[in-house]
């Protein structure tokens, strides 16, 4: 049995400190400006690419860390710097994981490097699943992919929404329906290469938070992609669809559902780590403020009413991080998520970020309500963590179904 420890090893500490340095020196000072501009912070992405932080190599190194802590540790530090800018840096990773999870070795080798570009020509990528009528209810997806056998091409039609980097991405990964009879088991993922005719950006959203991250609709109008852009390949898709049809006929399907759930359970802790980063940032500002702000002739932290809030904030943040680390470790070590521990980590960390940033605003009083202090922005940013990658309600649904075996609605 391996020795038990909560301590990061030397290499992990070095990575954490390096990412923290970038977050403190480059991201934090630029956060308010890019929040106001509501644009992708390309100069910061270029700077991150120049030092190797925004790169496939760095992401892959963290992704394959055998302890599972590479991604959560780096993510927490980046989001401690600023959530909007950090999502511009990490958003490509979410699309890359879509290819790593479903693509062949050749597809991974061809497309994932193109998603990042290089330091002289930085690129971003997008993962397009959500639609106007298919958010939490993924099975309601309508975007169709139809195979044109004569040309060995797939033709995509539909509208995606809420896409991080949508329309500005070099490579788009698009999930579409190939067999409408099979619900979410009839979906497949496609690469849309750069410059493909028919793909365009729709509305760009003006958001409440994470405003430095670009979010937009993606319209697919007769988009034709080569057969080689179907992730996993046609033979694998045909086999999968045949199995799904057989299960639909015989009433099975549990194994397929479990495989899809395992993928989500493995990716959700990364979003939990984002939330921990934002919560920790707001807590630190509030702690410092409470020690220096004087009212009634003493620092406000001298009051239990303030000090106990800070105690609760820190306790929740540490608990959230432990849930995130546990789920990340489980994912890498192939442990079964028998209590939906990945969803648990995202649920608790997301709710923690919302609560802690609201408490930070309260502790800063009037100053907390202004854009002169960063907790106002952090509070707006934190709202996303209970919405994207499955809302808090959907996480509770997944946890409750997993625990009970009952298909709770
Ligand atoms: C900034 C941002 C970035 C995003 N980036 C991406 C991206 O890159 N790619 C992508 O594909 N998507 C992305 N999304 C989409 C995101 O994943 C969806 O917004 C999310 O899944 C919720 O879907 P919805 O907005 O349609 O809400 P709805 O599904 O309409 O939910 C509305 C409310 O109803 C509740 N609800 C729904 N069903 C149930 C139920 N069965 N039980 C209890 N409550 C329920 C929800 O919890 C929520 O509170 C992004 C969203 C945002 C805001």
PDB file of C-alpha atoms in Angstrom, residues 96-254:
ATOM      1  CA  UNK A  96      -8.895  19.026 -26.293  1.00  0.00           C
ATOM      2  CA  UNK A  97     -10.333  16.597 -23.744  1.00  0.00           C
ATOM      3  CA  UNK A  98     -13.314  16.078 -26.104  1.00  0.00           C
ATOM      4  CA  UNK A  99     -10.835  14.828 -28.746  1.00  0.00           C
ATOM      5  CA  UNK A 100      -8.692  12.856 -26.274  1.00  0.00           C
ATOM      6  CA  UNK A 101     -11.806  11.071 -24.953  1.00  0.00           C
ATOM      7  CA  UNK A 102     -13.258  10.062 -28.329  1.00  0.00           C
ATOM      8  CA  UNK A 103     -10.618  10.491 -31.038  1.00  0.00           C
ATOM      9  CA  UNK A 104      -8.230   8.004 -32.604  1.00  0.00           C
ATOM     10  CA  UNK A 105      -4.500   8.437 -31.994  1.00  0.00           C
ATOM     11  CA  UNK A 106      -4.164   9.977 -35.450  1.00  0.00           C
ATOM     12  CA  UNK A 107      -6.991  12.471 -34.796  1.00  0.00           C
ATOM     13  CA  UNK A 108      -5.461  13.464 -31.459  1.00  0.00           C
ATOM     14  CA  UNK A 109      -2.054  13.949 -33.132  1.00  0.00           C
ATOM     15  CA  UNK A 110      -3.515  15.993 -35.999  1.00  0.00           C
ATOM     16  CA  UNK A 111      -6.000  18.246 -34.235  1.00  0.00           C
ATOM     17  CA  UNK A 112      -4.988  18.826 -30.621  1.00  0.00           C
ATOM     18  CA  UNK A 113      -1.708  20.650 -31.471  1.00  0.00           C
ATOM     19  CA  UNK A 114      -3.643  22.866 -33.932  1.00  0.00           C
ATOM     20  CA  UNK A 115      -6.004  23.855 -31.116  1.00  0.00           C
ATOM     21  CA  UNK A 116      -3.166  25.639 -29.309  1.00  0.00           C
ATOM     22  CA  UNK A 117      -1.126  26.933 -32.264  1.00  0.00           C
ATOM     23  CA  UNK A 118       2.283  28.138 -31.087  1.00  0.00           C
ATOM     24  CA  UNK A 119       3.798  31.095 -29.294  1.00  0.00           C
ATOM     25  CA  UNK A 120       4.066  33.103 -32.547  1.00  0.00           C
ATOM     26  CA  UNK A 121       0.544  32.265 -33.676  1.00  0.00           C
ATOM     27  CA  UNK A 122      -1.675  31.455 -30.684  1.00  0.00           C
ATOM     28  CA  UNK A 123      -4.988  29.676 -31.328  1.00  0.00           C
ATOM     29  CA  UNK A 124      -7.958  28.606 -29.202  1.00  0.00           C
ATOM     30  CA  UNK A 125     -10.492  25.776 -29.540  1.00  0.00           C
ATOM     31  CA  UNK A 126     -14.187  25.347 -28.703  1.00  0.00           C
ATOM     32  CA  UNK A 127     -16.420  22.496 -27.566  1.00  0.00           C
ATOM     33  CA  UNK A 128     -19.962  22.879 -28.905  1.00  0.00           C
ATOM     34  CA  UNK A 129     -22.658  20.772 -27.262  1.00  0.00           C
ATOM     35  CA  UNK A 130     -25.362  23.043 -25.732  1.00  0.00           C
ATOM     36  CA  UNK A 131     -28.247  24.280 -27.869  1.00  0.00           C
ATOM     37  CA  UNK A 132     -31.085  26.752 -27.292  1.00  0.00           C
ATOM     38  CA  UNK A 133     -33.467  23.875 -26.483  1.00  0.00           C
ATOM     39  CA  UNK A 134     -30.897  21.409 -25.160  1.00  0.00           C
ATOM     40  CA  UNK A 135     -29.043  22.661 -22.077  1.00  0.00           C
ATOM     41  CA  UNK A 136     -29.461  20.362 -19.097  1.00  0.00           C
ATOM     42  CA  UNK A 137     -31.483  18.054 -21.349  1.00  0.00           C
ATOM     43  CA  UNK A 138     -28.677  16.962 -23.676  1.00  0.00           C
ATOM     44  CA  UNK A 139     -30.861  14.284 -25.257  1.00  0.00           C
ATOM     45  CA  UNK A 140     -33.033  17.062 -26.780  1.00  0.00           C
ATOM     46  CA  UNK A 141     -30.158  18.055 -29.089  1.00  0.00           C
ATOM     47  CA  UNK A 142     -31.242  18.825 -32.675  1.00  0.00           C
ATOM     48  CA  UNK A 143     -28.051  19.584 -34.604  1.00  0.00           C
ATOM     49  CA  UNK A 144     -27.916  16.872 -37.265  1.00  0.00           C
ATOM     50  CA  UNK A 145     -24.971  15.156 -38.898  1.00  0.00           C
ATOM     51  CA  UNK A 146     -25.848  13.245 -42.064  1.00  0.00           C
ATOM     52  CA  UNK A 147     -23.365  11.038 -43.906  1.00  0.00           C
ATOM     53  CA  UNK A 148     -22.870  11.654 -47.638  1.00  0.00           C
ATOM     54  CA  UNK A 149     -21.476   8.272 -48.618  1.00  0.00           C
ATOM     55  CA  UNK A 150     -20.656   9.224 -52.223  1.00  0.00           C
ATOM     56  CA  UNK A 151     -18.266  11.939 -51.054  1.00  0.00           C
ATOM     57  CA  UNK A 152     -17.281  10.386 -47.701  1.00  0.00           C
ATOM     58  CA  UNK A 153     -18.339  13.629 -46.004  1.00  0.00           C
ATOM     59  CA  UNK A 154     -20.557  14.516 -43.056  1.00  0.00           C
ATOM     60  CA  UNK A 155     -23.002  17.412 -43.401  1.00  0.00           C
ATOM     61  CA  UNK A 156     -23.785  19.342 -40.203  1.00  0.00           C
ATOM     62  CA  UNK A 157     -26.779  21.625 -39.668  1.00  0.00           C
ATOM     63  CA  UNK A 158     -27.951  23.317 -36.470  1.00  0.00           C
ATOM     64  CA  UNK A 159     -27.287  26.045 -33.922  1.00  0.00           C
ATOM     65  CA  UNK A 160     -25.077  25.681 -30.867  1.00  0.00           C
ATOM     66  CA  UNK A 161     -25.185  28.162 -28.023  1.00  0.00           C
ATOM     67  CA  UNK A 162     -23.176  29.292 -25.002  1.00  0.00           C
ATOM     68  CA  UNK A 163     -19.978  28.140 -26.697  1.00  0.00           C
ATOM     69  CA  UNK A 164     -16.774  29.221 -24.948  1.00  0.00           C
ATOM     70  CA  UNK A 165     -14.509  30.497 -27.783  1.00  0.00           C
ATOM     71  CA  UNK A 166     -17.367  29.857 -30.247  1.00  0.00           C
ATOM     72  CA  UNK A 167     -16.658  31.390 -33.656  1.00  0.00           C
ATOM     73  CA  UNK A 168     -13.182  32.648 -32.700  1.00  0.00           C
ATOM     74  CA  UNK A 169     -11.776  29.135 -32.302  1.00  0.00           C
ATOM     75  CA  UNK A 170      -9.354  27.677 -34.835  1.00  0.00           C
ATOM     76  CA  UNK A 171     -10.823  24.204 -34.294  1.00  0.00           C
ATOM     77  CA  UNK A 172     -14.430  23.536 -33.213  1.00  0.00           C
ATOM     78  CA  UNK A 173     -15.501  20.183 -31.752  1.00  0.00           C
ATOM     79  CA  UNK A 174     -19.218  19.738 -32.463  1.00  0.00           C
ATOM     80  CA  UNK A 175     -21.550  17.162 -30.939  1.00  0.00           C
ATOM     81  CA  UNK A 176     -24.422  16.235 -33.281  1.00  0.00           C
ATOM     82  CA  UNK A 177     -27.225  13.720 -33.700  1.00  0.00           C
ATOM     83  CA  UNK A 178     -26.484  10.869 -36.100  1.00  0.00           C
ATOM     84  CA  UNK A 179     -29.482   8.716 -35.108  1.00  0.00           C
ATOM     85  CA  UNK A 180     -32.458  10.632 -33.659  1.00  0.00           C
ATOM     86  CA  UNK A 181     -34.145   7.396 -32.510  1.00  0.00           C
ATOM     87  CA  UNK A 182     -31.429   6.731 -29.930  1.00  0.00           C
ATOM     88  CA  UNK A 183     -31.532   9.910 -27.813  1.00  0.00           C
ATOM     89  CA  UNK A 184     -28.124  10.810 -26.344  1.00  0.00           C
ATOM     90  CA  UNK A 185     -26.775   7.411 -27.453  1.00  0.00           C
ATOM     91  CA  UNK A 186     -27.274   8.527 -31.057  1.00  0.00           C
ATOM     92  CA  UNK A 187     -24.819  11.434 -30.740  1.00  0.00           C
ATOM     93  CA  UNK A 188     -21.326  11.682 -32.241  1.00  0.00           C
ATOM     94  CA  UNK A 189     -18.548  14.296 -32.131  1.00  0.00           C
ATOM     95  CA  UNK A 190     -16.945  15.953 -35.139  1.00  0.00           C
ATOM     96  CA  UNK A 191     -13.968  18.178 -35.787  1.00  0.00           C
ATOM     97  CA  UNK A 192     -14.761  21.256 -37.850  1.00  0.00           C
ATOM     98  CA  UNK A 193     -11.384  22.318 -39.284  1.00  0.00           C
ATOM     99  CA  UNK A 194     -10.358  25.981 -39.550  1.00  0.00           C
ATOM    100  CA  UNK A 195     -11.960  27.945 -42.354  1.00  0.00           C
ATOM    101  CA  UNK A 196     -14.692  25.384 -43.123  1.00  0.00           C
ATOM    102  CA  UNK A 197     -17.512  27.127 -45.073  1.00  0.00           C
ATOM    103  CA  UNK A 198     -20.926  27.226 -43.357  1.00  0.00           C
ATOM    104  CA  UNK A 199     -19.680  27.647 -39.774  1.00  0.00           C
ATOM    105  CA  UNK A 200     -20.232  31.151 -38.426  1.00  0.00           C
ATOM    106  CA  UNK A 201     -20.471  32.960 -35.132  1.00  0.00           C
ATOM    107  CA  UNK A 202     -23.977  34.007 -34.090  1.00  0.00           C
ATOM    108  CA  UNK A 203     -24.741  36.271 -31.162  1.00  0.00           C
ATOM    109  CA  UNK A 204     -21.867  37.061 -28.794  1.00  0.00           C
ATOM    110  CA  UNK A 205     -23.235  37.122 -25.237  1.00  0.00           C
ATOM    111  CA  UNK A 206     -22.787  40.069 -22.877  1.00  0.00           C
ATOM    112  CA  UNK A 207     -22.371  38.309 -19.570  1.00  0.00           C
ATOM    113  CA  UNK A 208     -22.754  38.834 -15.824  1.00  0.00           C
ATOM    114  CA  UNK A 209     -19.291  37.390 -15.054  1.00  0.00           C
ATOM    115  CA  UNK A 210     -16.188  35.727 -16.588  1.00  0.00           C
ATOM    116  CA  UNK A 211     -16.451  38.534 -19.112  1.00  0.00           C
ATOM    117  CA  UNK A 212     -12.885  38.132 -20.427  1.00  0.00           C
ATOM    118  CA  UNK A 213     -13.958  34.742 -21.753  1.00  0.00           C
ATOM    119  CA  UNK A 214     -15.717  34.848 -25.133  1.00  0.00           C
ATOM    120  CA  UNK A 215     -19.107  33.085 -25.226  1.00  0.00           C
ATOM    121  CA  UNK A 216     -21.180  32.939 -28.422  1.00  0.00           C
ATOM    122  CA  UNK A 217     -23.589  31.020 -30.603  1.00  0.00           C
ATOM    123  CA  UNK A 218     -22.159  28.877 -33.378  1.00  0.00           C
ATOM    124  CA  UNK A 219     -24.294  28.432 -36.501  1.00  0.00           C
ATOM    125  CA  UNK A 220     -23.738  25.374 -38.692  1.00  0.00           C
ATOM    126  CA  UNK A 221     -25.306  25.802 -42.108  1.00  0.00           C
ATOM    127  CA  UNK A 222     -24.572  22.904 -44.458  1.00  0.00           C
ATOM    128  CA  UNK A 223     -21.099  22.478 -42.974  1.00  0.00           C
ATOM    129  CA  UNK A 224     -19.267  19.686 -44.830  1.00  0.00           C
ATOM    130  CA  UNK A 225     -16.388  17.906 -43.119  1.00  0.00           C
ATOM    131  CA  UNK A 226     -14.387  14.913 -44.411  1.00  0.00           C
ATOM    132  CA  UNK A 227     -15.220  11.445 -43.046  1.00  0.00           C
ATOM    133  CA  UNK A 228     -11.903  11.563 -41.174  1.00  0.00           C
ATOM    134  CA  UNK A 229     -13.344  14.325 -38.932  1.00  0.00           C
ATOM    135  CA  UNK A 230     -15.771  11.951 -37.207  1.00  0.00           C
ATOM    136  CA  UNK A 231     -14.089  11.371 -33.843  1.00  0.00           C
ATOM    137  CA  UNK A 232     -13.316   7.695 -33.319  1.00  0.00           C
ATOM    138  CA  UNK A 233     -14.032   6.830 -36.985  1.00  0.00           C
ATOM    139  CA  UNK A 234     -16.994   5.383 -38.880  1.00  0.00           C
ATOM    140  CA  UNK A 235     -16.449   1.705 -38.003  1.00  0.00           C
ATOM    141  CA  UNK A 236     -16.478   2.431 -34.286  1.00  0.00           C
ATOM    142  CA  UNK A 237     -19.580   4.621 -34.652  1.00  0.00           C
ATOM    143  CA  UNK A 238     -21.426   1.906 -36.614  1.00  0.00           C
ATOM    144  CA  UNK A 239     -20.556  -0.683 -33.952  1.00  0.00           C
ATOM    145  CA  UNK A 240     -21.658   1.644 -31.156  1.00  0.00           C
ATOM    146  CA  UNK A 241     -24.961   2.469 -32.873  1.00  0.00           C
ATOM    147  CA  UNK A 242     -25.662  -1.216 -33.541  1.00  0.00           C
ATOM    148  CA  UNK A 243     -25.104  -2.014 -29.853  1.00  0.00           C
ATOM    149  CA  UNK A 244     -27.312   0.922 -28.791  1.00  0.00           C
ATOM    150  CA  UNK A 245     -30.114  -0.204 -31.158  1.00  0.00           C
ATOM    151  CA  UNK A 246     -29.880  -3.728 -29.781  1.00  0.00           C
ATOM    152  CA  UNK A 247     -30.084  -2.408 -26.210  1.00  0.00           C
ATOM    153  CA  UNK A 248     -32.993  -0.113 -27.076  1.00  0.00           C
ATOM    154  CA  UNK A 249     -34.782  -3.209 -28.463  1.00  0.00           C
ATOM    155  CA  UNK A 250     -33.999  -5.363 -25.435  1.00  0.00           C
ATOM    156  CA  UNK A 251     -34.351  -2.602 -22.806  1.00  0.00           C
ATOM    157  CA  UNK A 252     -30.634  -2.628 -21.782  1.00  0.00           C
ATOM    158  CA  UNK A 253     -28.280   0.348 -21.924  1.00  0.00           C
ATOM    159  CA  UNK A 254     -26.980   0.609 -18.396  1.00  0.00           C
TER     160      UNK A 254
END
